[in-house]
Amino acid sequence: MKTRTMNLPVEEAVGRVLAAPVRAEFAVPGTDIADLDGFAVQSRPTAGASHGRPLVVVEGVRVDTGRPLPPGTDAVVPLECCPGEACPFVLTEPIRPGDGVRHAGSEVEDGALLLPAGHRLRPVDIGPLVAAGVVRVVVRAARVGVIPTGGELVPPGTLPGPGESVASNPLAIRALLEPQGAETFIHAVVPDDRAAIRAAILEMRPEVDLLVVCGGSGRGTRDVAFGVVRSLGETVVDGVAARPGRAFLVVKAEEKPVFSLPGRAQPIALLTEFFLMPLLESWGMPAVAHPRVQVRLGLDILSHPGFTEAVPLSVARVGTGLIGLRQPRGRLGTLSGFRSNARLLVPDGVNGYRAGERVMAELLDELDGPERTVLVVGAVDGLEFPCDENRIVLVPCKSGEARALLDRSACHLATFEGAAPPGVDSWPHRLPDGRRVVLAAPPGLGEDGGVNRALESLGLTR
């Protein structure tokens, strides 16, 4: 595909990839200016100044840093050399031409190359660009259309009724793709009707470079979108050995890719990252890479043979090392997106990992995020930390698993509905719904800052 471009104001182009080189519109500075506060002078008459033959200067012109040099001057005497900060003043050494001066074009020459094509624009680039007269830039772009399907879907901001759910996936796709430079256009929800889905696809396809159809990929009687997409053209990919994912279709229709994705949030995010984002990268719009960190697993992770599995992890520094705890899927899977800041990819052929093993995880957070994260495990249902300053992350797990995490010093706090295990510091706490729980800290952590921050968030002290 020939890469599409957009012309944007520089302040709106942060994070976008330049499609063309950027050159200075004018020199910086545009004229000779003072590089310090002082007096502008003509240097030639000062050539004979020395301690033995001091020279009295009576024709200096007061200038401030950044101001143009007055006509007939070519140097600036620092204010510190001028007692009384006024003329006349005495020089005991000569002033050379250009002393205390920033010459025209000394920082940036007119027409100089500032940034090459392919550079991802950063916040720190904006000031220098604008200073050199650049107010708009040409960036790489792509137009992505997203069609949500399903008679049970209601628009975002709408209270869903019985059997309904909010059409959140298109906005999630937009959030993932737009940092790469994609413009995302979202179609209104289309019911589970073959003719309606086909009409929506044919309407949107000419206007975009890439089309995504969400939902209708299962085997239910209303799952018809998959078949409609398949009928559009040549099938390129039919299914993927990944969990979550599996139901995944890519068709080339009139030289444009059309993707059919499942309707659930977790596979949508994973398939977007694994397939849509690399496609945009092949079009010259690279994604920001996730840093990888080594973590020690606090709990066993079981995987399904025959699939590459993406396991959401919550990673935090506990004591002296990074701990990774798996977040649950299934009933509580919706919350795992909020609660996870990393991801472990378990390759096909690996049945999982045991607690205590060290693995490399992809960090989905800032690089220092784990340093500021606090892990609270166990019976966390109903436990609330409304202030996020302390980065409290809840990891639901069974009572026996919570006890094991305490023994391994693999969490900051554990929550129990009954009594805490013997030999640990514990604190009773009443949940907002009136239930009572007990919080316990691993005995091996000592005065760990994460433990203290979690307790403070609940109004407790150690």
XYZ file of C-alpha atoms in Angstrom:
462
model
C 0.000 0.000 0.000
C 1.203 3.496 -0.768
C 1.453 5.225 2.585
C -1.144 7.901 3.161
C 0.045 11.194 4.653
C -1.441 14.004 6.702
C -0.371 17.602 7.204
C -0.715 18.435 10.896
C 0.154 21.286 13.253
C 3.334 20.259 15.067
C 1.659 20.281 18.478
C -0.870 17.712 17.234
C 1.766 15.466 15.679
C 3.539 14.215 18.811
C 3.965 10.458 18.544
C 3.413 10.456 14.778
C 6.046 9.368 12.251
C 7.341 11.974 9.812
C 6.622 11.212 6.167
C 9.006 13.888 4.874
C 12.180 15.576 6.127
C 11.669 18.734 8.150
C 13.871 21.756 7.384
C 14.278 25.076 9.137
C 12.175 27.900 7.734
C 14.755 30.478 8.813
C 18.076 30.779 10.635
C 18.283 30.695 14.430
C 19.177 33.207 15.632
C 18.099 35.380 12.748
C 20.704 38.060 13.499
C 23.727 38.538 15.765
C 22.457 38.721 19.362
C 23.920 39.206 22.817
C 24.769 35.946 24.560
C 24.881 37.615 27.961
C 23.847 40.759 29.778
C 26.411 43.531 29.326
C 27.578 46.354 27.091
C 27.865 46.030 23.322
C 31.108 47.542 22.048
C 33.271 47.738 18.950
C 36.194 45.418 19.626
C 38.912 47.058 17.488
C 39.568 50.087 19.787
C 40.153 47.725 22.744
C 43.095 45.951 21.090
C 45.736 47.676 23.258
C 44.032 47.300 26.648
C 46.166 45.694 29.386
C 46.809 45.916 33.117
C 49.653 48.321 32.359
C 47.566 50.356 29.927
C 43.916 50.177 31.047
C 41.385 51.465 28.516
C 38.395 53.576 29.465
C 35.303 52.659 27.398
C 32.799 55.482 27.052
C 30.685 54.262 24.115
C 29.244 50.910 25.255
C 25.531 50.231 24.676
C 23.643 48.332 27.397
C 22.121 45.075 26.016
C 20.274 42.133 27.537
C 20.744 38.481 26.683
C 19.016 37.598 23.417
C 18.744 41.168 22.136
C 20.196 42.162 18.719
C 23.584 43.844 18.691
C 23.352 47.586 17.965
C 24.813 48.712 14.613
C 28.562 49.205 14.701
C 29.188 46.779 17.589
C 30.645 43.268 17.364
C 31.190 42.109 20.962
C 29.593 42.235 24.414
C 31.450 43.018 27.643
C 29.912 41.078 30.581
C 28.042 43.191 33.093
C 30.301 41.805 35.835
C 33.246 43.644 34.235
C 31.464 46.996 34.474
C 31.426 48.362 38.054
C 28.327 50.435 38.549
C 26.765 48.711 35.524
C 27.178 51.892 33.480
C 29.575 53.677 31.155
C 32.340 54.638 31.369
C 34.112 51.459 32.537
C 37.691 50.232 32.403
C 39.070 47.296 30.410
C 42.395 45.705 31.344
C 42.438 43.235 28.455
C 41.281 43.435 24.838
C 37.858 42.286 23.650
C 37.871 39.981 20.620
C 35.276 40.193 17.833
C 32.383 37.878 18.659
C 32.986 37.747 22.421
C 29.615 37.451 24.174
C 27.802 37.149 20.832
C 25.638 34.430 19.254
C 26.030 34.865 15.514
C 23.166 34.599 13.031
C 22.578 30.944 12.089
C 25.005 29.655 14.731
C 22.339 27.293 16.123
C 20.336 26.510 12.989
C 21.058 27.613 9.447
C 18.243 28.628 7.130
C 17.014 25.466 5.364
C 19.007 23.102 7.592
C 17.707 19.541 8.009
C 16.115 19.335 11.443
C 14.530 15.871 11.439
C 14.595 13.068 8.837
C 11.624 11.186 7.446
C 10.809 8.198 9.637
C 11.444 10.038 12.907
C 8.741 9.641 15.562
C 7.986 13.127 16.819
C 8.636 13.572 20.562
C 7.424 16.280 22.940
C 11.003 17.594 23.202
C 11.061 18.156 19.416
C 8.231 20.680 19.397
C 10.048 23.665 20.900
C 13.073 23.543 18.555
C 10.836 23.015 15.514
C 8.646 26.002 16.286
C 11.737 28.097 17.098
C 13.001 27.353 13.577
C 9.702 28.426 12.011
C 8.145 24.974 11.536
C 4.460 25.037 12.449
C 3.167 22.088 10.384
C 4.649 18.700 9.480
C 3.726 15.870 7.109
C 3.222 12.555 8.909
C 2.462 9.005 7.826
C -1.156 7.964 8.263
C -3.662 5.235 7.559
C -7.446 5.182 7.659
C -8.933 2.276 9.614
C -12.636 1.478 9.602
C -14.215 -0.479 12.479
C -17.666 -2.066 12.220
C -19.149 -3.443 15.473
C -21.744 -6.157 14.895
C -24.296 -7.656 17.258
C -27.928 -7.052 18.086
C -27.055 -7.072 21.786
C -24.724 -4.056 21.541
C -25.615 -0.543 22.667
C -23.539 2.630 22.050
C -20.989 3.781 24.663
C -22.614 5.914 27.328
C -25.852 3.917 27.155
C -27.105 1.830 30.085
C -27.353 -1.748 28.765
C -30.568 -3.618 29.381
C -30.991 -7.342 30.065
C -28.846 -9.341 27.645
C -27.186 -6.203 26.264
C -23.603 -4.974 26.459
C -21.751 -1.812 25.519
C -19.940 -1.654 22.166
C -16.561 -0.907 23.740
C -14.258 -2.766 21.348
C -14.101 -0.106 18.591
C -12.846 2.474 21.073
C -10.267 -0.001 22.383
C -9.010 -0.583 18.829
C -8.840 3.166 18.236
C -6.804 3.635 21.433
C -4.298 1.010 20.289
C -3.926 2.149 16.669
C -4.058 5.935 16.791
C -0.659 6.303 18.553
C 0.818 4.681 15.430
C -0.781 7.302 13.221
C -4.034 5.620 12.225
C -7.239 7.585 11.831
C -9.999 5.325 13.107
C -13.558 5.649 11.828
C -16.231 3.774 13.762
C -19.451 2.654 12.090
C -22.725 2.529 13.972
C -23.569 -0.861 15.478
C -24.813 -3.283 12.802
C -27.294 -6.046 13.747
C -26.590 -9.742 13.188
C -27.908 -9.691 9.645
C -25.863 -10.788 6.630
C -27.273 -8.174 4.284
C -26.815 -5.352 6.804
C -23.228 -6.364 7.593
C -22.329 -6.674 3.916
C -23.872 -3.276 3.163
C -21.882 -1.660 5.991
C -18.648 -3.212 4.705
C -19.257 -2.106 1.111
C -20.130 1.395 2.310
C -17.013 1.837 4.427
C -14.378 -0.093 2.462
C -13.716 2.529 -0.264
C -13.007 5.187 2.379
C -10.395 3.291 4.399
C -7.110 1.418 3.973
C -7.934 -1.321 6.460
C -11.313 -2.606 7.659
C -12.068 -4.405 10.935
C -15.334 -6.224 11.654
C -15.881 -7.014 15.350
C -18.060 -9.863 16.605
C -19.978 -12.654 14.951
C -17.003 -15.027 14.860
C -18.454 -17.787 17.052
C -20.654 -20.753 16.192
C -23.977 -19.413 17.425
C -26.974 -18.987 15.161
C -26.480 -15.206 15.181
C -22.739 -15.307 14.439
C -22.892 -14.392 10.755
C -20.182 -11.716 10.345
C -17.405 -14.293 9.849
C -19.184 -15.767 6.849
C -19.869 -12.363 5.323
C -16.199 -11.376 5.571
C -15.107 -14.722 4.130
C -17.304 -14.123 1.066
C -15.625 -10.810 0.231
C -12.474 -12.165 -1.396
C -9.331 -14.235 -0.953
C -8.798 -15.698 2.523
C -5.301 -14.877 3.774
C -5.531 -16.081 7.403
C -8.193 -18.374 8.860
C -7.720 -18.896 12.586
C -4.717 -18.365 14.827
C -3.148 -20.625 17.457
C -3.286 -18.052 20.242
C -5.252 -17.704 23.457
C -7.165 -15.536 23.786
C -7.900 -15.319 20.065
C -8.312 -18.374 17.832
C -11.346 -17.136 15.839
C -9.603 -14.753 13.453
C -9.998 -14.132 9.736
C -8.150 -11.949 7.246
C -9.481 -11.519 3.715
C -8.036 -9.511 0.824
C -10.920 -7.742 -0.887
C -10.106 -5.439 -3.811
C -6.482 -5.248 -2.606
C -7.538 -4.095 0.870
C -7.260 -6.183 4.056
C -10.481 -6.934 5.935
C -10.119 -8.391 9.435
C -12.824 -10.295 11.307
C -12.188 -10.331 15.068
C -14.054 -11.918 17.982
C -16.366 -9.794 20.086
C -14.672 -10.189 23.471
C -12.318 -7.530 24.811
C -9.257 -9.663 25.610
C -8.833 -11.292 22.177
C -9.625 -7.973 20.481
C -6.701 -6.297 22.255
C -4.323 -9.193 21.678
C -5.144 -9.689 17.991
C -4.924 -5.944 17.380
C -1.432 -5.871 18.876
C -0.263 -9.051 17.141
C -1.694 -8.452 13.653
C -3.153 -4.989 13.008
C -0.312 -3.041 14.586
C 2.419 -4.976 12.719
C 0.525 -4.344 9.472
C 0.606 -0.607 10.156
C 4.294 -0.961 10.986
C 4.886 -2.522 7.563
C 3.268 0.617 6.141
C 5.911 2.776 7.812
C 4.152 3.501 11.106
C 6.105 1.673 13.817
C 4.522 0.858 17.148
C 6.194 1.692 20.443
C 7.914 -1.489 21.652
C 7.118 -2.915 25.075
C 10.206 -3.218 27.313
C 10.901 -6.694 28.700
C 11.669 -7.326 32.356
C 12.600 -10.453 34.283
C 10.096 -11.393 36.991
C 9.782 -14.189 39.532
C 6.390 -15.861 39.333
C 4.456 -15.964 42.580
C 1.910 -18.578 41.441
C 1.833 -21.474 38.995
C 0.754 -20.643 35.452
C -0.887 -23.413 33.443
C -1.125 -23.172 29.660
C -3.061 -24.999 26.963
C -1.053 -27.134 24.525
C -1.282 -26.167 20.880
C -1.547 -22.428 21.508
C 0.639 -19.433 22.201
C -1.008 -17.974 25.268
C -0.914 -14.383 26.514
C -1.243 -14.315 30.300
C -2.000 -10.963 31.985
C 0.399 -10.283 34.859
C 0.569 -7.805 37.696
C 4.223 -6.959 38.329
C 5.636 -5.085 41.311
C 8.847 -4.836 43.266
C 8.407 -6.796 46.475
C 11.478 -6.623 48.656
C 14.503 -6.722 46.376
C 13.020 -8.311 43.250
C 10.193 -8.078 40.727
C 7.247 -10.401 41.357
C 4.743 -11.360 38.644
C 1.261 -12.622 39.542
C -1.210 -13.900 36.947
C -4.576 -12.208 36.775
C -7.670 -14.416 36.436
C -9.569 -14.915 33.231
C -13.170 -15.967 32.761
C -15.628 -14.313 35.159
C -13.124 -11.756 36.416
C -11.325 -11.353 33.100
C -12.835 -7.931 32.383
C -10.974 -6.435 35.340
C -7.647 -8.011 34.395
C -7.033 -5.188 31.923
C -7.143 -2.653 34.751
C -5.158 -4.822 37.124
C -2.373 -6.051 34.842
C 0.674 -4.026 33.867
C 2.553 -6.777 32.041
C 2.028 -9.785 29.809
C 3.663 -13.189 29.700
C 3.689 -15.001 26.363
C 3.690 -18.765 26.904
C 4.820 -20.389 23.635
C 3.211 -23.443 22.102
C 4.823 -26.577 23.511
C 5.296 -25.125 26.998
C 2.695 -26.386 29.460
C 3.218 -23.489 31.832
C 5.563 -22.343 34.570
C 5.935 -23.127 38.256
C 5.859 -20.607 41.080
C 9.370 -19.316 41.713
C 10.500 -19.594 38.087
C 12.017 -16.517 36.495
C 10.558 -15.491 33.147
C 10.740 -12.528 30.777
C 7.522 -10.506 30.633
C 6.447 -7.638 28.376
C 5.859 -4.527 30.455
C 2.696 -2.649 29.443
C 3.346 0.081 32.006
C 5.951 2.814 32.361
C 9.398 1.330 32.954
C 9.316 2.432 36.599
C 5.689 1.353 37.059
C 6.521 -1.855 38.982
C 8.588 0.186 41.433
C 5.453 2.116 42.405
C 2.977 -0.791 42.337
C 1.615 -2.564 45.430
C 0.248 -6.132 45.194
C -2.723 -7.050 47.389
C -3.876 -10.668 46.957
C -6.519 -13.075 48.203
C -10.164 -12.336 48.987
C -10.094 -8.904 47.351
C -13.743 -8.837 46.219
C -15.201 -5.642 47.692
C -11.823 -4.232 48.745
C -11.478 -0.663 47.470
C -8.525 1.689 47.166
C -10.154 4.749 45.572
C -6.933 6.798 45.438
C -4.480 5.585 42.794
C -1.477 7.527 44.058
C -0.208 4.386 45.767
C -0.776 2.162 42.683
C -2.613 -0.598 44.585
C -3.289 -3.642 42.358
C -5.717 -6.373 43.446
C -5.001 -9.999 42.530
C -7.912 -12.358 43.309
C -6.796 -15.819 44.398
C -7.801 -18.662 46.686
C -7.009 -18.663 50.395
C -4.356 -21.362 50.005
C -2.656 -19.413 47.223
C -2.677 -16.257 49.355
C -1.002 -18.173 52.189
C 1.628 -19.476 49.782
C 2.319 -15.945 48.528
C 2.830 -14.774 52.117
C 5.273 -17.621 52.741
C 7.195 -16.735 49.562
C 7.193 -12.977 50.286
C 5.594 -12.638 46.854
C 3.008 -9.950 47.687
C 2.703 -6.873 49.880
C -0.580 -7.753 51.584
C -2.918 -10.753 51.597
C -6.634 -10.567 52.412
C -8.497 -13.344 54.240
C -12.169 -13.718 55.073
C -11.248 -15.810 58.114
C -8.255 -15.685 60.423
C -4.816 -14.768 59.152
C -2.101 -17.444 59.147
C -0.046 -17.639 62.355
C 3.227 -15.768 62.623
C 2.341 -12.758 60.447
C 1.406 -9.160 61.186
C -2.315 -8.700 60.570
C -4.952 -5.975 60.697
C -8.756 -6.309 60.804
C -10.654 -4.273 58.216
C -14.321 -3.668 57.435
C -15.273 -3.581 53.754
C -17.710 -0.970 52.368
C -20.458 -3.623 52.296
C -19.977 -4.366 56.008
C -18.077 -7.646 55.691
C -14.980 -8.114 57.820
C -11.648 -9.294 56.461
C -8.131 -9.595 57.809
C -5.088 -8.142 56.058
C -1.705 -9.803 56.551
C 1.846 -8.890 55.520
C 4.633 -11.357 54.684
C 6.930 -11.739 57.697
C 10.064 -11.585 55.559
C 9.512 -8.100 54.111
C 10.296 -6.027 57.176
C 9.473 -2.344 56.771
C 8.567 -2.610 53.087
C 7.282 0.655 51.642
C 4.589 -1.087 49.609
C 3.060 -2.615 52.735
C 2.980 0.760 54.428
C 1.419 2.485 51.403
C -1.345 -0.119 51.157
C -2.153 0.168 54.859
C -2.176 3.967 54.691
C -4.646 3.828 51.807
C -7.048 1.958 54.096
C -6.470 4.242 57.065
C -4.385 1.612 58.881
C -0.939 1.886 60.425
C 1.758 -0.666 60.995
